[in-house]
Every structure is written in structure tokens, then in C-alpha cells.
Amino acid sequence: ETALPALDSWITPTERFYIRSHFSEVPNVDVSSWSLKVDGEVERSLDLSFEDLKSLPARSAVVTLECAGNSRSYVTPPAEGLRFGHGAVGNAEWTGVPLHELLSRAGPKKGAMEALFEGADVGEEEEEGLTLEIEYARSLPMPKAMSDDTLVAYLMNGEPLEPAHGYPVRLIVPGWYGMASVKWLRRVSLLPRPYQGFFQSRRYVHITDGESRPDWEPVRSMGVKSLI
């Protein structure tokens, strides 16, 4: 994360923008063979190359991203004791195709409830004594997916995305914590029911004491945070 004193401008320079990835390796995506698939509960499946995507109507928006774990405590050398980090947040100008442009071209069916987003990042997670190999994926309810401000972005602060920030294409979901803005995006699928995948139901969830697992709610909108 960024050192807090370095967050001193309205637009966070890309080199100061925090990086949060779920696995140790950044996917090596060949843009010449990359494509974005749109399928599921749609009338017409799409398979768009990078050039196809860039040919579609685009817009830019300044959007703040924040890690859902921002301000968690972390351990420093013993002489320094326990500190609290607040730098997993940044504000950038993102440019790309509004997601609703893609979904409208595909034609959502009446029964579509959520849009599922799959990234190219794959790795291991420990769960109940098991090691799972899993890809990163999250979903959005259709009203949020069809919002004018939800973008399939390929530029950050006017430049192509850097590999660690999701090159060649990532999702940008304004107002939601950063885990919703799936990086290295490769597939969008419309679903007829709520998604229950690992990073939707086992990670990034609100857990209240005494609640059973089915009662866990996925983390979504960013809360207000003020720091003086």
C-alpha cells in the first residue's frame, strides 16, 4: 500500500496507486490473443478482441478504489510496535467501455439476476484444512452491472493499464470496495441466480457473531472513512 503522506493529490499517480492481488503471480496476458467473452443468460454471446473493445463508445470517470481491508493493523519490527495502515486507497481516471454497452449488445434475458466476472488470475487458497486451486471471480447484481458508471477499463490516468493493475482490461465498479473491480478480466457471464463462488461466499463477507455461514453477506459498498 501507499505511504499515507504520499496520497497528497486529487489524482493518485499510477506509480503511487496501491496494489492488491489475490495470488502471488501477476498473469502474463498476451493482448494479441486475449478476448473478452460475454455469455450466459444472453440472446447473443460475444467474443471481443482488444481492438473490438477499443472500437466501442468509451467514457472516462474519476473513481476511488479502496481495499476492503484498508486500515487493518499490521506488524512492524518490535522496536516500532504495532501500526495501522491507511494507504490501500487511490483515486484515478479510468477510461473504457461502459459495461452496459456490452451487455446491451449481448441482450440480457429476462431471467438474468447477476453478472459474473472472471479474471485470469489463478492460485491456491486454504479452506478448512484443504488447499484449493481457484480462479478469482466476483459478481454484481444486474442494476449495478447496467449502471452508466460501471466500466470495462483499459486506460488508467490516460495510459494503458500496467500488468499489476489488470492489463489489458479490468472492471471498475464505483462506490464498491476494490475486490469488485476484477482485474485481468476475461469473461462476463449473466446468471439466473445469485453467485455463490469462493470469493463471494467465503471471502469478502460480513460475519456477525452467532450467524451461520448462509447468513454471511458479501462485502459491497464502501463505508465512509475520514482520517485527519
mmCIF file with all atom_site columns, C-alpha atoms in Angstrom:
data_model
loop_
_atom_site.group_PDB
_atom_site.id
_atom_site.type_symbol
_atom_site.label_atom_id
_atom_site.label_alt_id
_atom_site.label_comp_id
_atom_site.label_asym_id
_atom_site.label_entity_id
_atom_site.label_seq_id
_atom_site.pdbx_PDB_ins_code
_atom_site.Cartn_x
_atom_site.Cartn_y
_atom_site.Cartn_z
_atom_site.occupancy
_atom_site.B_iso_or_equiv
_atom_site.pdbx_formal_charge
_atom_site.auth_seq_id
_atom_site.auth_comp_id
_atom_site.auth_asym_id
_atom_site.auth_atom_id
_atom_site.pdbx_PDB_model_num
ATOM 1   C CA . GLU A 1 1   ? 0.000   0.000   0.000   1.00 0.00 ? 1   GLU A CA 1
ATOM 2   C CA . THR A 1 2   ? 0.989   3.641   -0.416  1.00 0.00 ? 2   THR A CA 1
ATOM 3   C CA . ALA A 1 3   ? 2.584   5.568   2.430   1.00 0.00 ? 3   ALA A CA 1
ATOM 4   C CA . LEU A 1 4   ? -0.155  7.890   3.664   1.00 0.00 ? 4   LEU A CA 1
ATOM 5   C CA . PRO A 1 5   ? 1.834   11.153  3.235   1.00 0.00 ? 5   PRO A CA 1
ATOM 6   C CA . ALA A 1 6   ? 2.258   10.272  -0.476  1.00 0.00 ? 6   ALA A CA 1
ATOM 7   C CA . LEU A 1 7   ? -1.505  10.459  -1.008  1.00 0.00 ? 7   LEU A CA 1
ATOM 8   C CA . ASP A 1 8   ? -1.285  14.226  -1.441  1.00 0.00 ? 8   ASP A CA 1
ATOM 9   C CA . SER A 1 9   ? -3.082  14.866  -4.734  1.00 0.00 ? 9   SER A CA 1
ATOM 10  C CA . TRP A 1 10  ? -6.609  14.613  -6.139  1.00 0.00 ? 10  TRP A CA 1
ATOM 11  C CA . ILE A 1 11  ? -5.497  12.106  -8.793  1.00 0.00 ? 11  ILE A CA 1
ATOM 12  C CA . THR A 1 12  ? -3.209  9.431   -7.387  1.00 0.00 ? 12  THR A CA 1
ATOM 13  C CA . PRO A 1 13  ? -0.257  8.907   -9.762  1.00 0.00 ? 13  PRO A CA 1
ATOM 14  C CA . THR A 1 14  ? -0.180  5.350   -11.080 1.00 0.00 ? 14  THR A CA 1
ATOM 15  C CA . GLU A 1 15  ? 3.209   4.677   -9.504  1.00 0.00 ? 15  GLU A CA 1
ATOM 16  C CA . ARG A 1 16  ? 1.740   5.520   -6.076  1.00 0.00 ? 16  ARG A CA 1
ATOM 17  C CA . PHE A 1 17  ? -1.513  3.626   -6.513  1.00 0.00 ? 17  PHE A CA 1
ATOM 18  C CA . TYR A 1 18  ? -1.864  0.693   -4.130  1.00 0.00 ? 18  TYR A CA 1
ATOM 19  C CA . ILE A 1 19  ? -1.714  -2.856  -5.499  1.00 0.00 ? 19  ILE A CA 1
ATOM 20  C CA . ARG A 1 20  ? -3.792  -5.701  -4.123  1.00 0.00 ? 20  ARG A CA 1
ATOM 21  C CA . SER A 1 21  ? -3.685  -9.098  -5.786  1.00 0.00 ? 21  SER A CA 1
ATOM 22  C CA . HIS A 1 22  ? -5.056  -12.377 -4.529  1.00 0.00 ? 22  HIS A CA 1
ATOM 23  C CA . PHE A 1 23  ? -2.270  -14.669 -5.699  1.00 0.00 ? 23  PHE A CA 1
ATOM 24  C CA . SER A 1 24  ? 1.500   -14.385 -5.875  1.00 0.00 ? 24  SER A CA 1
ATOM 25  C CA . GLU A 1 25  ? 1.873   -14.163 -9.655  1.00 0.00 ? 25  GLU A CA 1
ATOM 26  C CA . VAL A 1 26  ? 0.626   -11.442 -11.973 1.00 0.00 ? 26  VAL A CA 1
ATOM 27  C CA . PRO A 1 27  ? -0.954  -13.079 -15.052 1.00 0.00 ? 27  PRO A CA 1
ATOM 28  C CA . ASN A 1 28  ? 1.063   -12.699 -18.243 1.00 0.00 ? 28  ASN A CA 1
ATOM 29  C CA . VAL A 1 29  ? -1.654  -11.813 -20.738 1.00 0.00 ? 29  VAL A CA 1
ATOM 30  C CA . ASP A 1 30  ? -0.872  -11.710 -24.472 1.00 0.00 ? 30  ASP A CA 1
ATOM 31  C CA . VAL A 1 31  ? -3.146  -8.971  -25.788 1.00 0.00 ? 31  VAL A CA 1
ATOM 32  C CA . SER A 1 32  ? -2.885  -10.288 -29.368 1.00 0.00 ? 32  SER A CA 1
ATOM 33  C CA . SER A 1 33  ? -4.690  -13.491 -28.375 1.00 0.00 ? 33  SER A CA 1
ATOM 34  C CA . TRP A 1 34  ? -6.756  -12.098 -25.471 1.00 0.00 ? 34  TRP A CA 1
ATOM 35  C CA . SER A 1 35  ? -10.514 -11.818 -25.841 1.00 0.00 ? 35  SER A CA 1
ATOM 36  C CA . LEU A 1 36  ? -13.437 -10.895 -23.621 1.00 0.00 ? 36  LEU A CA 1
ATOM 37  C CA . LYS A 1 37  ? -16.322 -13.336 -23.702 1.00 0.00 ? 37  LYS A CA 1
ATOM 38  C CA . VAL A 1 38  ? -19.881 -12.330 -22.771 1.00 0.00 ? 38  VAL A CA 1
ATOM 39  C CA . ASP A 1 39  ? -22.221 -15.281 -22.337 1.00 0.00 ? 39  ASP A CA 1
ATOM 40  C CA . GLY A 1 40  ? -24.723 -16.974 -20.045 1.00 0.00 ? 40  GLY A CA 1
ATOM 41  C CA . GLU A 1 41  ? -28.287 -15.625 -19.888 1.00 0.00 ? 41  GLU A CA 1
ATOM 42  C CA . VAL A 1 42  ? -27.946 -13.584 -23.089 1.00 0.00 ? 42  VAL A CA 1
ATOM 43  C CA . GLU A 1 43  ? -29.556 -13.660 -26.510 1.00 0.00 ? 43  GLU A CA 1
ATOM 44  C CA . ARG A 1 44  ? -26.207 -13.411 -28.323 1.00 0.00 ? 44  ARG A CA 1
ATOM 45  C CA . SER A 1 45  ? -22.816 -14.473 -26.964 1.00 0.00 ? 45  SER A CA 1
ATOM 46  C CA . LEU A 1 46  ? -19.939 -12.085 -27.684 1.00 0.00 ? 46  LEU A CA 1
ATOM 47  C CA . ASP A 1 47  ? -16.228 -12.736 -28.156 1.00 0.00 ? 47  ASP A CA 1
ATOM 48  C CA . LEU A 1 48  ? -14.417 -9.400  -28.373 1.00 0.00 ? 48  LEU A CA 1
ATOM 49  C CA . SER A 1 49  ? -10.760 -8.816  -29.181 1.00 0.00 ? 49  SER A CA 1
ATOM 50  C CA . PHE A 1 50  ? -8.895  -5.915  -27.602 1.00 0.00 ? 50  PHE A CA 1
ATOM 51  C CA . GLU A 1 51  ? -9.301  -3.909  -30.819 1.00 0.00 ? 51  GLU A CA 1
ATOM 52  C CA . ASP A 1 52  ? -13.015 -4.738  -30.902 1.00 0.00 ? 52  ASP A CA 1
ATOM 53  C CA . LEU A 1 53  ? -13.373 -3.389  -27.375 1.00 0.00 ? 53  LEU A CA 1
ATOM 54  C CA . LYS A 1 54  ? -11.484 -0.172  -28.111 1.00 0.00 ? 54  LYS A CA 1
ATOM 55  C CA . SER A 1 55  ? -13.678 0.490   -31.147 1.00 0.00 ? 55  SER A CA 1
ATOM 56  C CA . LEU A 1 56  ? -16.797 0.746   -28.953 1.00 0.00 ? 56  LEU A CA 1
ATOM 57  C CA . PRO A 1 57  ? -18.053 4.010   -27.378 1.00 0.00 ? 57  PRO A CA 1
ATOM 58  C CA . ALA A 1 58  ? -15.876 4.861   -24.384 1.00 0.00 ? 58  ALA A CA 1
ATOM 59  C CA . ARG A 1 59  ? -16.069 7.196   -21.422 1.00 0.00 ? 59  ARG A CA 1
ATOM 60  C CA . SER A 1 60  ? -13.760 8.341   -18.643 1.00 0.00 ? 60  SER A CA 1
ATOM 61  C CA . ALA A 1 61  ? -14.532 8.649   -14.960 1.00 0.00 ? 61  ALA A CA 1
ATOM 62  C CA . VAL A 1 62  ? -12.536 9.556   -11.871 1.00 0.00 ? 62  VAL A CA 1
ATOM 63  C CA . VAL A 1 63  ? -13.144 6.710   -9.421  1.00 0.00 ? 63  VAL A CA 1
ATOM 64  C CA . THR A 1 64  ? -11.770 5.939   -5.978  1.00 0.00 ? 64  THR A CA 1
ATOM 65  C CA . LEU A 1 65  ? -10.767 2.348   -5.273  1.00 0.00 ? 65  LEU A CA 1
ATOM 66  C CA . GLU A 1 66  ? -10.153 1.135   -1.736  1.00 0.00 ? 66  GLU A CA 1
ATOM 67  C CA . CYS A 1 67  ? -9.123  -2.267  -0.452  1.00 0.00 ? 67  CYS A CA 1
ATOM 68  C CA . ALA A 1 68  ? -11.808 -3.780  1.786   1.00 0.00 ? 68  ALA A CA 1
ATOM 69  C CA . GLY A 1 69  ? -9.046  -4.402  4.349   1.00 0.00 ? 69  GLY A CA 1
ATOM 70  C CA . ASN A 1 70  ? -7.693  -0.848  4.346   1.00 0.00 ? 70  ASN A CA 1
ATOM 71  C CA . SER A 1 71  ? -6.631  0.410   7.826   1.00 0.00 ? 71  SER A CA 1
ATOM 72  C CA . ARG A 1 72  ? -6.154  -3.110  9.182   1.00 0.00 ? 72  ARG A CA 1
ATOM 73  C CA . SER A 1 73  ? -3.320  -3.403  11.657  1.00 0.00 ? 73  SER A CA 1
ATOM 74  C CA . TYR A 1 74  ? -0.017  -4.862  10.570  1.00 0.00 ? 74  TYR A CA 1
ATOM 75  C CA . VAL A 1 75  ? 3.119   -5.914  12.422  1.00 0.00 ? 75  VAL A CA 1
ATOM 76  C CA . THR A 1 76  ? 6.362   -3.928  12.128  1.00 0.00 ? 76  THR A CA 1
ATOM 77  C CA . PRO A 1 77  ? 9.774   -4.619  13.723  1.00 0.00 ? 77  PRO A CA 1
ATOM 78  C CA . PRO A 1 78  ? 9.493   -4.944  17.528  1.00 0.00 ? 78  PRO A CA 1
ATOM 79  C CA . ALA A 1 79  ? 11.078  -1.572  18.212  1.00 0.00 ? 79  ALA A CA 1
ATOM 80  C CA . GLU A 1 80  ? 8.321   0.120   16.253  1.00 0.00 ? 80  GLU A CA 1
ATOM 81  C CA . GLY A 1 81  ? 5.387   -1.805  17.718  1.00 0.00 ? 81  GLY A CA 1
ATOM 82  C CA . LEU A 1 82  ? 2.005   -2.136  16.017  1.00 0.00 ? 82  LEU A CA 1
ATOM 83  C CA . ARG A 1 83  ? 0.980   0.306   13.318  1.00 0.00 ? 83  ARG A CA 1
ATOM 84  C CA . PHE A 1 84  ? -2.141  0.878   11.305  1.00 0.00 ? 84  PHE A CA 1
ATOM 85  C CA . GLY A 1 85  ? -2.041  1.181   7.523   1.00 0.00 ? 85  GLY A CA 1
ATOM 86  C CA . HIS A 1 86  ? -4.376  3.542   5.708   1.00 0.00 ? 86  HIS A CA 1
ATOM 87  C CA . GLY A 1 87  ? -2.753  3.720   2.264   1.00 0.00 ? 87  GLY A CA 1
ATOM 88  C CA . ALA A 1 88  ? -4.663  0.975   0.412   1.00 0.00 ? 88  ALA A CA 1
ATOM 89  C CA . VAL A 1 89  ? -6.744  3.573   -1.387  1.00 0.00 ? 89  VAL A CA 1
ATOM 90  C CA . GLY A 1 90  ? -6.302  5.613   -4.546  1.00 0.00 ? 90  GLY A CA 1
ATOM 91  C CA . ASN A 1 91  ? -8.175  7.891   -6.928  1.00 0.00 ? 91  ASN A CA 1
ATOM 92  C CA . ALA A 1 92  ? -7.549  7.592   -10.675 1.00 0.00 ? 92  ALA A CA 1
ATOM 93  C CA . GLU A 1 93  ? -9.090  8.474   -14.011 1.00 0.00 ? 93  GLU A CA 1
ATOM 94  C CA . TRP A 1 94  ? -10.265 5.299   -15.728 1.00 0.00 ? 94  TRP A CA 1
ATOM 95  C CA . THR A 1 95  ? -11.223 5.053   -19.390 1.00 0.00 ? 95  THR A CA 1
ATOM 96  C CA . GLY A 1 96  ? -13.104 2.229   -21.028 1.00 0.00 ? 96  GLY A CA 1
ATOM 97  C CA . VAL A 1 97  ? -16.386 0.919   -22.354 1.00 0.00 ? 97  VAL A CA 1
ATOM 98  C CA . PRO A 1 98  ? -19.446 1.184   -20.107 1.00 0.00 ? 98  PRO A CA 1
ATOM 99  C CA . LEU A 1 99  ? -20.372 -2.375  -19.196 1.00 0.00 ? 99  LEU A CA 1
ATOM 100 C CA . HIS A 1 100 ? -23.995 -1.763  -20.183 1.00 0.00 ? 100 HIS A CA 1
ATOM 101 C CA . GLU A 1 101 ? -22.815 -1.226  -23.786 1.00 0.00 ? 101 GLU A CA 1
ATOM 102 C CA . LEU A 1 102 ? -21.536 -4.803  -23.898 1.00 0.00 ? 102 LEU A CA 1
ATOM 103 C CA . LEU A 1 103 ? -24.498 -6.297  -22.081 1.00 0.00 ? 103 LEU A CA 1
ATOM 104 C CA . SER A 1 104 ? -26.972 -4.445  -24.272 1.00 0.00 ? 104 SER A CA 1
ATOM 105 C CA . ARG A 1 105 ? -25.278 -5.820  -27.390 1.00 0.00 ? 105 ARG A CA 1
ATOM 106 C CA . ALA A 1 106 ? -25.498 -9.324  -25.945 1.00 0.00 ? 106 ALA A CA 1
ATOM 107 C CA . GLY A 1 107 ? -29.146 -8.876  -24.968 1.00 0.00 ? 107 GLY A CA 1
ATOM 108 C CA . PRO A 1 108 ? -29.747 -9.916  -21.343 1.00 0.00 ? 108 PRO A CA 1
ATOM 109 C CA . LYS A 1 109 ? -32.546 -12.444 -20.949 1.00 0.00 ? 109 LYS A CA 1
ATOM 110 C CA . LYS A 1 110 ? -35.421 -11.667 -18.619 1.00 0.00 ? 110 LYS A CA 1
ATOM 111 C CA . GLY A 1 111 ? -34.190 -14.127 -16.001 1.00 0.00 ? 111 GLY A CA 1
ATOM 112 C CA . ALA A 1 112 ? -30.675 -12.664 -15.632 1.00 0.00 ? 112 ALA A CA 1
ATOM 113 C CA . MET A 1 113 ? -30.112 -11.739 -11.959 1.00 0.00 ? 113 MET A CA 1
ATOM 114 C CA . GLU A 1 114 ? -26.364 -11.180 -11.702 1.00 0.00 ? 114 GLU A CA 1
ATOM 115 C CA . ALA A 1 115 ? -23.300 -10.620 -13.859 1.00 0.00 ? 115 ALA A CA 1
ATOM 116 C CA . LEU A 1 116 ? -20.288 -12.796 -13.013 1.00 0.00 ? 116 LEU A CA 1
ATOM 117 C CA . PHE A 1 117 ? -16.779 -11.523 -13.774 1.00 0.00 ? 117 PHE A CA 1
ATOM 118 C CA . GLU A 1 118 ? -13.840 -13.900 -14.152 1.00 0.00 ? 118 GLU A CA 1
ATOM 119 C CA . GLY A 1 119 ? -10.212 -12.802 -14.074 1.00 0.00 ? 119 GLY A CA 1
ATOM 120 C CA . ALA A 1 120 ? -7.161  -14.552 -15.481 1.00 0.00 ? 120 ALA A CA 1
ATOM 121 C CA . ASP A 1 121 ? -5.550  -14.863 -12.033 1.00 0.00 ? 121 ASP A CA 1
ATOM 122 C CA . VAL A 1 122 ? -5.421  -18.364 -10.555 1.00 0.00 ? 122 VAL A CA 1
ATOM 123 C CA . GLY A 1 123 ? -3.847  -19.569 -7.325  1.00 0.00 ? 123 GLY A CA 1
ATOM 124 C CA . GLU A 1 124 ? -4.242  -21.500 -4.096  1.00 0.00 ? 124 GLU A CA 1
ATOM 125 C CA . GLU A 1 125 ? -6.403  -20.789 -1.062  1.00 0.00 ? 125 GLU A CA 1
ATOM 126 C CA . GLU A 1 126 ? -6.523  -22.666 2.245   1.00 0.00 ? 126 GLU A CA 1
ATOM 127 C CA . GLU A 1 127 ? -10.007 -23.583 3.452   1.00 0.00 ? 127 GLU A CA 1
ATOM 128 C CA . GLU A 1 128 ? -10.984 -25.984 6.250   1.00 0.00 ? 128 GLU A CA 1
ATOM 129 C CA . GLY A 1 129 ? -7.686  -27.842 6.021   1.00 0.00 ? 129 GLY A CA 1
ATOM 130 C CA . LEU A 1 130 ? -7.813  -28.167 2.245   1.00 0.00 ? 130 LEU A CA 1
ATOM 131 C CA . THR A 1 131 ? -5.719  -26.465 -0.418  1.00 0.00 ? 131 THR A CA 1
ATOM 132 C CA . LEU A 1 132 ? -7.920  -25.282 -3.263  1.00 0.00 ? 132 LEU A CA 1
ATOM 133 C CA . GLU A 1 133 ? -6.744  -24.149 -6.686  1.00 0.00 ? 133 GLU A CA 1
ATOM 134 C CA . ILE A 1 134 ? -9.160  -21.471 -7.701  1.00 0.00 ? 134 ILE A CA 1
ATOM 135 C CA . GLU A 1 135 ? -9.584  -18.518 -10.066 1.00 0.00 ? 135 GLU A CA 1
ATOM 136 C CA . TYR A 1 136 ? -10.702 -15.105 -8.946  1.00 0.00 ? 136 TYR A CA 1
ATOM 137 C CA . ALA A 1 137 ? -14.324 -14.238 -9.714  1.00 0.00 ? 137 ALA A CA 1
ATOM 138 C CA . ARG A 1 138 ? -16.968 -11.899 -8.283  1.00 0.00 ? 138 ARG A CA 1
ATOM 139 C CA . SER A 1 139 ? -20.488 -10.920 -9.304  1.00 0.00 ? 139 SER A CA 1
ATOM 140 C CA . LEU A 1 140 ? -22.682 -7.814  -9.410  1.00 0.00 ? 140 LEU A CA 1
ATOM 141 C CA . PRO A 1 141 ? -26.469 -7.528  -9.317  1.00 0.00 ? 141 PRO A CA 1
ATOM 142 C CA . MET A 1 142 ? -27.843 -6.507  -12.702 1.00 0.00 ? 142 MET A CA 1
ATOM 143 C CA . PRO A 1 143 ? -28.788 -2.918  -11.704 1.00 0.00 ? 143 PRO A CA 1
ATOM 144 C CA . LYS A 1 144 ? -25.158 -2.229  -10.716 1.00 0.00 ? 144 LYS A CA 1
ATOM 145 C CA . ALA A 1 145 ? -23.823 -4.002  -13.808 1.00 0.00 ? 145 ALA A CA 1
ATOM 146 C CA . MET A 1 146 ? -26.073 -1.853  -16.027 1.00 0.00 ? 146 MET A CA 1
ATOM 147 C CA . SER A 1 147 ? -25.101 1.411   -14.334 1.00 0.00 ? 147 SER A CA 1
ATOM 148 C CA . ASP A 1 148 ? -23.618 4.065   -16.624 1.00 0.00 ? 148 ASP A CA 1
ATOM 149 C CA . ASP A 1 149 ? -20.574 4.330   -14.358 1.00 0.00 ? 149 ASP A CA 1
ATOM 150 C CA . THR A 1 150 ? -19.529 0.659   -14.298 1.00 0.00 ? 150 THR A CA 1
ATOM 151 C CA . LEU A 1 151 ? -16.662 0.397   -16.795 1.00 0.00 ? 151 LEU A CA 1
ATOM 152 C CA . VAL A 1 152 ? -14.614 -2.203  -18.617 1.00 0.00 ? 152 VAL A CA 1
ATOM 153 C CA . ALA A 1 153 ? -11.450 -0.114  -18.431 1.00 0.00 ? 153 ALA A CA 1
ATOM 154 C CA . TYR A 1 154 ? -8.256  -0.272  -20.492 1.00 0.00 ? 154 TYR A CA 1
ATOM 155 C CA . LEU A 1 155 ? -6.663  3.084   -19.545 1.00 0.00 ? 155 LEU A CA 1
ATOM 156 C CA . MET A 1 156 ? -5.569  4.354   -16.119 1.00 0.00 ? 156 MET A CA 1
ATOM 157 C CA . ASN A 1 157 ? -4.653  8.029   -15.868 1.00 0.00 ? 157 ASN A CA 1
ATOM 158 C CA . GLY A 1 158 ? -4.521  8.192   -19.649 1.00 0.00 ? 158 GLY A CA 1
ATOM 159 C CA . GLU A 1 159 ? -2.118  5.271   -20.120 1.00 0.00 ? 159 GLU A CA 1
ATOM 160 C CA . PRO A 1 160 ? -2.616  1.540   -20.783 1.00 0.00 ? 160 PRO A CA 1
ATOM 161 C CA . LEU A 1 161 ? -3.122  -0.456  -17.617 1.00 0.00 ? 161 LEU A CA 1
ATOM 162 C CA . GLU A 1 162 ? 0.052   -1.758  -16.063 1.00 0.00 ? 162 GLU A CA 1
ATOM 163 C CA . PRO A 1 163 ? 0.222   -5.545  -15.503 1.00 0.00 ? 163 PRO A CA 1
ATOM 164 C CA . ALA A 1 164 ? -0.238  -5.238  -11.736 1.00 0.00 ? 164 ALA A CA 1
ATOM 165 C CA . HIS A 1 165 ? -3.339  -3.091  -12.264 1.00 0.00 ? 165 HIS A CA 1
ATOM 166 C CA . GLY A 1 166 ? -5.063  -5.581  -14.546 1.00 0.00 ? 166 GLY A CA 1
ATOM 167 C CA . TYR A 1 167 ? -3.636  -5.259  -18.083 1.00 0.00 ? 167 TYR A CA 1
ATOM 168 C CA . PRO A 1 168 ? -5.126  -5.369  -20.616 1.00 0.00 ? 168 PRO A CA 1
ATOM 169 C CA . VAL A 1 169 ? -8.646  -4.871  -19.195 1.00 0.00 ? 169 VAL A CA 1
ATOM 170 C CA . ARG A 1 170 ? -10.247 -4.636  -15.767 1.00 0.00 ? 170 ARG A CA 1
ATOM 171 C CA . LEU A 1 171 ? -13.642 -3.890  -14.317 1.00 0.00 ? 171 LEU A CA 1
ATOM 172 C CA . ILE A 1 172 ? -14.210 -0.617  -12.463 1.00 0.00 ? 172 ILE A CA 1
ATOM 173 C CA . VAL A 1 173 ? -17.150 -0.544  -10.039 1.00 0.00 ? 173 VAL A CA 1
ATOM 174 C CA . PRO A 1 174 ? -17.578 2.928   -8.484  1.00 0.00 ? 174 PRO A CA 1
ATOM 175 C CA . GLY A 1 175 ? -18.692 3.010   -4.869  1.00 0.00 ? 175 GLY A CA 1
ATOM 176 C CA . TRP A 1 176 ? -17.798 -0.618  -4.128  1.00 0.00 ? 176 TRP A CA 1
ATOM 177 C CA . TYR A 1 177 ? -14.645 -1.886  -2.455  1.00 0.00 ? 177 TYR A CA 1
ATOM 178 C CA . GLY A 1 178 ? -11.808 -2.818  -4.777  1.00 0.00 ? 178 GLY A CA 1
ATOM 179 C CA . MET A 1 179 ? -12.438 -6.567  -4.742  1.00 0.00 ? 179 MET A CA 1
ATOM 180 C CA . ALA A 1 180 ? -15.430 -5.920  -7.061  1.00 0.00 ? 180 ALA A CA 1
ATOM 181 C CA . SER A 1 181 ? -13.230 -4.314  -9.736  1.00 0.00 ? 181 SER A CA 1
ATOM 182 C CA . VAL A 1 182 ? -11.950 -7.602  -11.149 1.00 0.00 ? 182 VAL A CA 1
ATOM 183 C CA . LYS A 1 183 ? -8.538  -7.346  -12.811 1.00 0.00 ? 183 LYS A CA 1
ATOM 184 C CA . TRP A 1 184 ? -7.302  -9.192  -15.931 1.00 0.00 ? 184 TRP A CA 1
ATOM 185 C CA . LEU A 1 185 ? -10.940 -9.549  -16.976 1.00 0.00 ? 185 LEU A CA 1
ATOM 186 C CA . ARG A 1 186 ? -11.587 -12.318 -19.488 1.00 0.00 ? 186 ARG A CA 1
ATOM 187 C CA . ARG A 1 187 ? -15.233 -13.317 -19.149 1.00 0.00 ? 187 ARG A CA 1
ATOM 188 C CA . VAL A 1 188 ? -18.619 -11.852 -18.204 1.00 0.00 ? 188 VAL A CA 1
ATOM 189 C CA . SER A 1 189 ? -21.466 -14.323 -17.671 1.00 0.00 ? 189 SER A CA 1
ATOM 190 C CA . LEU A 1 190 ? -25.057 -13.438 -16.829 1.00 0.00 ? 190 LEU A CA 1
ATOM 191 C CA . LEU A 1 191 ? -26.535 -15.760 -14.211 1.00 0.00 ? 191 LEU A CA 1
ATOM 192 C CA . PRO A 1 192 ? -30.138 -16.701 -13.392 1.00 0.00 ? 192 PRO A CA 1
ATOM 193 C CA . ARG A 1 193 ? -29.393 -16.885 -9.655  1.00 0.00 ? 193 ARG A CA 1
ATOM 194 C CA . PRO A 1 194 ? -27.003 -15.303 -7.100  1.00 0.00 ? 194 PRO A CA 1
ATOM 195 C CA . TYR A 1 195 ? -23.385 -16.399 -7.436  1.00 0.00 ? 195 TYR A CA 1
ATOM 196 C CA . GLN A 1 196 ? -22.040 -18.482 -4.547  1.00 0.00 ? 196 GLN A CA 1
ATOM 197 C CA . GLY A 1 197 ? -18.380 -18.817 -5.535  1.00 0.00 ? 197 GLY A CA 1
ATOM 198 C CA . PHE A 1 198 ? -15.422 -18.800 -3.147  1.00 0.00 ? 198 PHE A CA 1
ATOM 199 C CA . PHE A 1 199 ? -14.652 -15.061 -3.239  1.00 0.00 ? 199 PHE A CA 1
ATOM 200 C CA . GLN A 1 200 ? -18.346 -14.232 -2.972  1.00 0.00 ? 200 GLN A CA 1
ATOM 201 C CA . SER A 1 201 ? -19.369 -16.512 -0.105  1.00 0.00 ? 201 SER A CA 1
ATOM 202 C CA . ARG A 1 202 ? -16.150 -17.464 1.742   1.00 0.00 ? 202 ARG A CA 1
ATOM 203 C CA . ARG A 1 203 ? -14.036 -14.331 1.364   1.00 0.00 ? 203 ARG A CA 1
ATOM 204 C CA . TYR A 1 204 ? -15.036 -10.648 1.430   1.00 0.00 ? 204 TYR A CA 1
ATOM 205 C CA . VAL A 1 205 ? -18.090 -11.321 3.550   1.00 0.00 ? 205 VAL A CA 1
ATOM 206 C CA . HIS A 1 206 ? -19.603 -9.629  6.603   1.00 0.00 ? 206 HIS A CA 1
ATOM 207 C CA . ILE A 1 207 ? -19.607 -12.080 9.522   1.00 0.00 ? 207 ILE A CA 1
ATOM 208 C CA . THR A 1 208 ? -21.623 -11.373 12.668  1.00 0.00 ? 208 THR A CA 1
ATOM 209 C CA . ASP A 1 209 ? -21.072 -13.433 15.822  1.00 0.00 ? 209 ASP A CA 1
ATOM 210 C CA . GLY A 1 210 ? -23.595 -16.211 16.054  1.00 0.00 ? 210 GLY A CA 1
ATOM 211 C CA . GLU A 1 211 ? -24.523 -16.181 12.377  1.00 0.00 ? 211 GLU A CA 1
ATOM 212 C CA . SER A 1 212 ? -24.235 -19.367 10.377  1.00 0.00 ? 212 SER A CA 1
ATOM 213 C CA . ARG A 1 213 ? -22.421 -19.428 7.062   1.00 0.00 ? 213 ARG A CA 1
ATOM 214 C CA . PRO A 1 214 ? -25.561 -18.993 4.891   1.00 0.00 ? 214 PRO A CA 1
ATOM 215 C CA . ASP A 1 215 ? -26.178 -15.695 6.703   1.00 0.00 ? 215 ASP A CA 1
ATOM 216 C CA . TRP A 1 216 ? -22.836 -14.191 5.697   1.00 0.00 ? 216 TRP A CA 1
ATOM 217 C CA . GLU A 1 217 ? -23.355 -11.186 3.443   1.00 0.00 ? 217 GLU A CA 1
ATOM 218 C CA . PRO A 1 218 ? -20.922 -10.293 0.623   1.00 0.00 ? 218 PRO A CA 1
ATOM 219 C CA . VAL A 1 219 ? -18.994 -7.062  1.131   1.00 0.00 ? 219 VAL A CA 1
ATOM 220 C CA . ARG A 1 220 ? -20.185 -4.465  -1.357  1.00 0.00 ? 220 ARG A CA 1
ATOM 221 C CA . SER A 1 221 ? -20.440 -0.676  -0.914  1.00 0.00 ? 221 SER A CA 1
ATOM 222 C CA . MET A 1 222 ? -17.608 1.331   0.589   1.00 0.00 ? 222 MET A CA 1
ATOM 223 C CA . GLY A 1 223 ? -18.236 2.822   4.002   1.00 0.00 ? 223 GLY A CA 1
ATOM 224 C CA . VAL A 1 224 ? -17.381 6.400   4.862   1.00 0.00 ? 224 VAL A CA 1
ATOM 225 C CA . LYS A 1 225 ? -13.833 6.775   6.210   1.00 0.00 ? 225 LYS A CA 1
ATOM 226 C CA . SER A 1 226 ? -12.308 10.005  7.471   1.00 0.00 ? 226 SER A CA 1
ATOM 227 C CA . LEU A 1 227 ? -8.688  10.429  8.565   1.00 0.00 ? 227 LEU A CA 1
ATOM 228 C CA . ILE A 1 228 ? -7.112  13.586  9.962   1.00 0.00 ? 228 ILE A CA 1
#
